[in-house]
PDB file of C-alpha atoms in Angstrom:
ATOM      1  CA  MET A   1      19.399 -42.713 -11.813  1.00 48.00           C
ATOM      2  CA  LYS A   2      20.324 -43.198  -8.143  1.00 51.00           C
ATOM      3  CA  THR A   3      23.819 -43.091  -8.995  1.00 49.00           C
ATOM      4  CA  PHE A   4      23.280 -39.557 -10.828  1.00 46.00           C
ATOM      5  CA  ASN A   5      21.524 -38.327  -7.462  1.00 47.00           C
ATOM      6  CA  THR A   6      24.633 -39.384  -5.682  1.00 46.00           C
ATOM      7  CA  LEU A   7      26.855 -37.372  -7.937  1.00 41.00           C
ATOM      8  CA  LEU A   8      24.343 -34.408  -7.898  1.00 41.00           C
ATOM      9  CA  LEU A   9      24.819 -34.286  -3.977  1.00 43.00           C
ATOM     10  CA  LEU A  10      28.606 -34.875  -4.363  1.00 43.00           C
ATOM     11  CA  ILE A  11      28.857 -32.068  -7.190  1.00 49.00           C
ATOM     12  CA  ALA A  12      26.937 -29.437  -4.891  1.00 45.00           C
ATOM     13  CA  GLY A  13      28.704 -30.318  -1.812  1.00 46.00           C
ATOM     14  CA  ALA A  14      31.901 -30.142  -3.468  1.00 44.00           C
ATOM     15  CA  THR A  15      30.921 -26.598  -4.529  1.00 39.00           C
ATOM     16  CA  SER A  16      29.114 -24.892  -1.297  1.00 42.00           C
ATOM     17  CA  ALA A  17      32.612 -26.412   0.176  1.00 42.00           C
ATOM     18  CA  ALA A  18      34.775 -24.203  -1.891  1.00 40.00           C
ATOM     19  CA  ILE A  19      32.658 -21.287  -1.757  1.00 38.00           C
ATOM     20  CA  VAL A  20      32.920 -21.319   2.450  1.00 40.00           C
ATOM     21  CA  THR A  21      36.794 -22.145   2.697  1.00 42.00           C
ATOM     22  CA  SER A  22      37.411 -19.757  -0.295  1.00 42.00           C
ATOM     23  CA  PRO A  23      39.596 -16.872   1.072  1.00 46.00           C
ATOM     24  CA  ALA A  24      38.181 -14.378  -1.351  1.00 47.00           C
ATOM     25  CA  LEU A  25      34.861 -15.070  -1.207  1.00 41.00           C
ATOM     26  CA  ALA A  26      35.102 -15.373   2.590  1.00 45.00           C
ATOM     27  CA  GLN A  27      36.625 -11.765   2.874  1.00 50.00           C
ATOM     28  CA  ASP A  28      33.906 -10.555   0.345  1.00 49.00           C
ATOM     29  CA  ALA A  29      30.659 -11.861   2.503  1.00 47.00           C
ATOM     30  CA  PRO A  30      31.120  -9.056   5.272  1.00 50.00           C
ATOM     31  CA  HIS A  31      31.121  -6.780   2.262  1.00 51.00           C
ATOM     32  CA  ALA A  32      28.217  -7.758   0.605  1.00 48.00           C
ATOM     33  CA  ALA A  33      26.204  -8.494   3.427  1.00 48.00           C
ATOM     34  CA  LYS A  34      27.360  -4.655   4.702  1.00 49.00           C
ATOM     35  CA  LYS A  35      26.353  -3.237   0.794  1.00 48.00           C
ATOM     36  CA  VAL A  36      23.091  -5.439   1.225  1.00 47.00           C
ATOM     37  CA  ALA A  37      21.957  -4.305   4.828  1.00 49.00           C
ATOM     38  CA  THR A  38      23.121  -0.165   3.720  1.00 44.00           C
ATOM     39  CA  LYS A  39      20.685  -0.405   0.434  1.00 43.00           C
ATOM     40  CA  LYS A  40      17.970  -1.767   2.838  1.00 46.00           C
ATOM     41  CA  ALA A  41      18.739   1.141   5.033  1.00 44.00           C
ATOM     42  CA  ALA A  42      18.715   3.122   1.775  1.00 39.00           C
ATOM     43  CA  LYS A  43      15.317   2.018   1.097  1.00 37.00           C
ATOM     44  CA  LYS A  44      13.652   2.032   4.542  1.00 40.00           C
ATOM     45  CA  ASN A  45      14.668   6.065   5.082  1.00 36.00           C
ATOM     46  CA  ALA A  46      13.534   6.809   1.577  1.00 32.00           C
ATOM     47  CA  HIS A  47      10.110   5.258   2.219  1.00 35.00           C
ATOM     48  CA  THR A  48       9.628   6.860   5.857  1.00 34.00           C
ATOM     49  CA  ALA A  49      11.159  10.061   4.599  1.00 33.00           C
ATOM     50  CA  SER A  50       8.063  10.285   1.868  1.00 39.00           C
ATOM     51  CA  GLU A  51       6.109   8.920   4.814  1.00 50.00           C
ATOM     52  CA  ASP A  52       7.425  10.990   8.027  1.00 59.00           C
ATOM     53  CA  GLY A  53       3.738  10.476   9.767  1.00 64.00           C
ATOM     54  CA  LYS A  54       2.892  14.437   9.302  1.00 80.00           C
ATOM     55  CA  GLU A  55      -1.154  15.013   8.546  1.00 87.00           C
ATOM     56  CA  PRO A  56      -0.854  16.051   4.765  1.00 91.00           C
ATOM     57  CA  ASP A  57      -1.434  19.528   3.665  1.00 92.00           C
ATOM     58  CA  ILE A  58      -5.262  19.837   2.187  1.00 93.00           C
ATOM     59  CA  THR A  59      -5.069  24.156   1.565  1.00 93.00           C
ATOM     60  CA  GLY A  60      -6.140  23.855  -2.072  1.00 93.00           C
ATOM     61  CA  LEU A  61      -7.408  20.684  -2.339  1.00 96.00           C
ATOM     62  CA  GLN A  62     -11.223  19.659  -3.045  1.00 96.00           C
ATOM     63  CA  PRO A  63     -13.103  18.347  -0.268  1.00 97.00           C
ATOM     64  CA  THR A  64     -15.513  15.447  -1.053  1.00 97.00           C
ATOM     65  CA  ASP A  65     -17.921  13.895   1.781  1.00 97.00           C
ATOM     66  CA  TYR A  66     -19.180  10.456   2.014  1.00 97.00           C
ATOM     67  CA  HIS A  67     -21.630   9.088   3.960  1.00 97.00           C
ATOM     68  CA  CYS A  68     -20.794   5.048   5.031  1.00 97.00           C
ATOM     69  CA  GLU A  69     -23.005   2.244   6.415  1.00 95.00           C
ATOM     70  CA  LEU A  70     -22.901   2.540  10.074  1.00 91.00           C
ATOM     71  CA  GLY A  71     -23.104   6.225  10.173  1.00 93.00           C
ATOM     72  CA  ASN A  72     -19.124   5.898   9.437  1.00 95.00           C
ATOM     73  CA  LYS A  73     -18.439   9.140   7.454  1.00 96.00           C
ATOM     74  CA  LEU A  74     -14.999  10.113   5.679  1.00 97.00           C
ATOM     75  CA  THR A  75     -13.563  13.142   3.435  1.00 97.00           C
ATOM     76  CA  ILE A  76     -11.363  12.691   0.737  1.00 97.00           C
ATOM     77  CA  TYR A  77      -9.612  16.080  -0.503  1.00 98.00           C
ATOM     78  CA  GLN A  78      -8.404  15.789  -4.109  1.00 96.00           C
ATOM     79  CA  ASN A  79      -6.515  18.065  -6.386  1.00 95.00           C
ATOM     80  CA  ALA A  80      -7.496  18.186 -10.086  1.00 92.00           C
ATOM     81  CA  ASP A  81      -4.669  18.133 -11.150  1.00 93.00           C
ATOM     82  CA  ASP A  82      -3.207  15.111  -9.543  1.00 94.00           C
ATOM     83  CA  ASP A  83      -4.937  12.130  -9.387  1.00 94.00           C
ATOM     84  CA  GLN A  84      -1.713  10.184  -7.872  1.00 97.00           C
ATOM     85  CA  LYS A  85      -2.199  11.197  -4.812  1.00 96.00           C
ATOM     86  CA  ILE A  86      -5.519  11.988  -1.930  1.00 97.00           C
ATOM     87  CA  ALA A  87      -5.452  12.663   1.886  1.00 97.00           C
ATOM     88  CA  LEU A  88      -8.291  10.938   3.221  1.00 97.00           C
ATOM     89  CA  ARG A  89      -9.813  12.106   6.883  1.00 97.00           C
ATOM     90  CA  TRP A  90     -10.992   8.641   8.842  1.00 95.00           C
ATOM     91  CA  ASN A  91     -11.544   9.046  12.646  1.00 92.00           C
ATOM     92  CA  LYS A  92     -10.663  12.875  13.044  1.00 92.00           C
ATOM     93  CA  HIS A  93      -6.883  11.739  10.970  1.00 94.00           C
ATOM     94  CA  LEU A  94      -5.411  12.998   7.965  1.00 96.00           C
ATOM     95  CA  HIS A  95      -3.652  10.347   5.583  1.00 96.00           C
ATOM     96  CA  ALA A  96      -1.858  10.519   3.113  1.00 96.00           C
ATOM     97  CA  MET A  97      -2.515   8.099   0.414  1.00 97.00           C
ATOM     98  CA  THR A  98      -0.772   7.427  -3.070  1.00 97.00           C
ATOM     99  CA  ARG A  99      -2.674   5.962  -5.679  1.00 97.00           C
ATOM    100  CA  VAL A 100      -1.616   1.862  -6.670  1.00 97.00           C
ATOM    101  CA  SER A 101      -2.991   0.599  -9.672  1.00 95.00           C
ATOM    102  CA  THR A 102      -5.288  -1.785 -10.776  1.00 94.00           C
ATOM    103  CA  THR A 103      -6.079  -4.344 -13.807  1.00 95.00           C
ATOM    104  CA  THR A 104      -9.594  -3.663 -12.334  1.00 93.00           C
ATOM    105  CA  GLY A 105     -10.172   0.324 -13.242  1.00 91.00           C
ATOM    106  CA  ALA A 106     -11.512   0.780  -9.487  1.00 95.00           C
ATOM    107  CA  ASN A 107      -9.249   3.790  -7.892  1.00 96.00           C
ATOM    108  CA  ARG A 108      -7.266   2.352  -5.292  1.00 98.00           C
ATOM    109  CA  PHE A 109      -5.448   4.733  -2.511  1.00 98.00           C
ATOM    110  CA  GLU A 110      -3.097   2.967   0.188  1.00 97.00           C
ATOM    111  CA  ASP A 111      -1.025   4.758   3.101  1.00 96.00           C
ATOM    112  CA  ALA A 112       1.554   1.502   3.412  1.00 93.00           C
ATOM    113  CA  LYS A 113       2.419   2.980   6.710  1.00 93.00           C
ATOM    114  CA  LYS A 114      -0.990   2.698   8.636  1.00 93.00           C
ATOM    115  CA  GLY A 115      -2.444  -0.198   6.705  1.00 96.00           C
ATOM    116  CA  LEU A 116      -5.141   1.971   5.132  1.00 97.00           C
ATOM    117  CA  VAL A 117      -6.274   1.494   1.926  1.00 98.00           C
ATOM    118  CA  TRP A 118      -9.133   3.389  -0.022  1.00 98.00           C
ATOM    119  CA  ILE A 119     -11.425   1.410  -2.923  1.00 97.00           C
ATOM    120  CA  GLY A 120     -13.534   3.847  -4.883  1.00 96.00           C
ATOM    121  CA  ILE A 121     -15.732   2.506  -7.806  1.00 95.00           C
ATOM    122  CA  PRO A 122     -17.870   4.733  -9.669  1.00 93.00           C
ATOM    123  CA  ALA A 123     -21.144   3.701  -7.580  1.00 94.00           C
ATOM    124  CA  LYS A 124     -19.227   3.436  -3.599  1.00 96.00           C
ATOM    125  CA  GLY A 125     -16.234   3.322  -2.106  1.00 97.00           C
ATOM    126  CA  MET A 126     -14.250   1.370   1.225  1.00 97.00           C
ATOM    127  CA  LEU A 127     -12.013   1.708   3.531  1.00 98.00           C
ATOM    128  CA  LEU A 128      -9.877  -1.222   4.994  1.00 97.00           C
ATOM    129  CA  ASP A 129      -7.690  -1.905   7.282  1.00 97.00           C
ATOM    130  CA  SER A 130      -4.574  -4.502   5.328  1.00 96.00           C
ATOM    131  CA  LYS A 131      -2.966  -4.957   8.667  1.00 96.00           C
ATOM    132  CA  LYS A 132      -5.807  -5.968  10.719  1.00 96.00           C
ATOM    133  CA  GLY A 133      -7.323  -7.294   7.212  1.00 95.00           C
ATOM    134  CA  GLN A 134     -10.877  -6.144   7.694  1.00 96.00           C
ATOM    135  CA  GLN A 135     -13.361  -3.055   6.910  1.00 96.00           C
ATOM    136  CA  LEU A 136     -13.524   0.394   8.607  1.00 96.00           C
ATOM    137  CA  ALA A 137     -16.177   1.751   6.600  1.00 97.00           C
ATOM    138  CA  ASN A 138     -18.053   0.085   3.475  1.00 96.00           C
ATOM    139  CA  GLU A 139     -21.426   1.380   1.436  1.00 97.00           C
ATOM    140  CA  CYS A 140     -19.175   5.127   1.008  1.00 97.00           C
ATOM    141  CA  LYS A 141     -21.051   7.210  -0.681  1.00 97.00           C
ATOM    142  CA  SER A 142     -20.455  10.823  -1.475  1.00 96.00           C
ATOM    143  CA  ALA A 143     -23.971  12.529  -2.642  1.00 94.00           C
ATOM    144  CA  GLU A 144     -23.078  12.749  -6.298  1.00 93.00           C
ATOM    145  CA  GLN A 145     -23.202   8.908  -5.846  1.00 93.00           C
ATOM    146  CA  MET A 146     -26.556   9.039  -4.108  1.00 92.00           C
ATOM    147  CA  GLN A 147     -28.006  11.084  -6.280  1.00 90.00           C
ATOM    148  CA  LYS A 148     -27.424   8.294  -8.978  1.00 78.00           C
ATOM    149  CA  PRO A 149     -29.739   5.182  -8.697  1.00 70.00           C
ATOM    150  CA  GLU A 150     -27.872   1.708  -8.604  1.00 61.00           C
ATOM    151  CA  GLN A 151     -27.731  -0.274 -11.738  1.00 58.00           C
ATOM    152  CA  LYS A 152     -28.582  -4.052 -11.263  1.00 57.00           C
ATOM    153  CA  SER A 153     -26.425  -6.464 -13.406  1.00 51.00           C
TER     154      SER A 153
END
C-alpha cells in the first residue's frame, strides 16, 4: 500500500511539473486568468446595475403598513401583477427587494446589497439583517393579520 501511495505522489508531481513547464500552457495561463477576471467583472457590473443604490419608484404600487414588536414600523409596496419584487420602507429608506425561492412556502425577499431579508408568512413577518446576522423587526403584522386570531398548534 505504501508503494502505491508513493507511486501516486510521483505521478501527481510529474503531472504538475509538466503543466507548469509546458510553454503552451504557460502562454495560455495569463489569457485564462484574464478571461476569468473579465467574467467576474461583468457579473459584478450586472449585479450593481440592477441594484444601483437608487430608491425604487413606488408610483402605482399598493402599500401595506406593518406594525412590529418594540414599536417598529415598516411599509411594503407591491404590484398586484408582479409577485417577484417589492419595495420595503424601513427607517425612512426605500429598498428594492427581489423574491428568493424557499422550500417552506414562506415569502422571502432580499436586498442583497444592503443585506436586508423580509420573510413573510400568513401570520406575521420579520425583517433581518443578513450581514450582521440579527433581527431588525419581528412579529410584524398588517391590519389584516391583526384581525385574524393566531392559530395554536
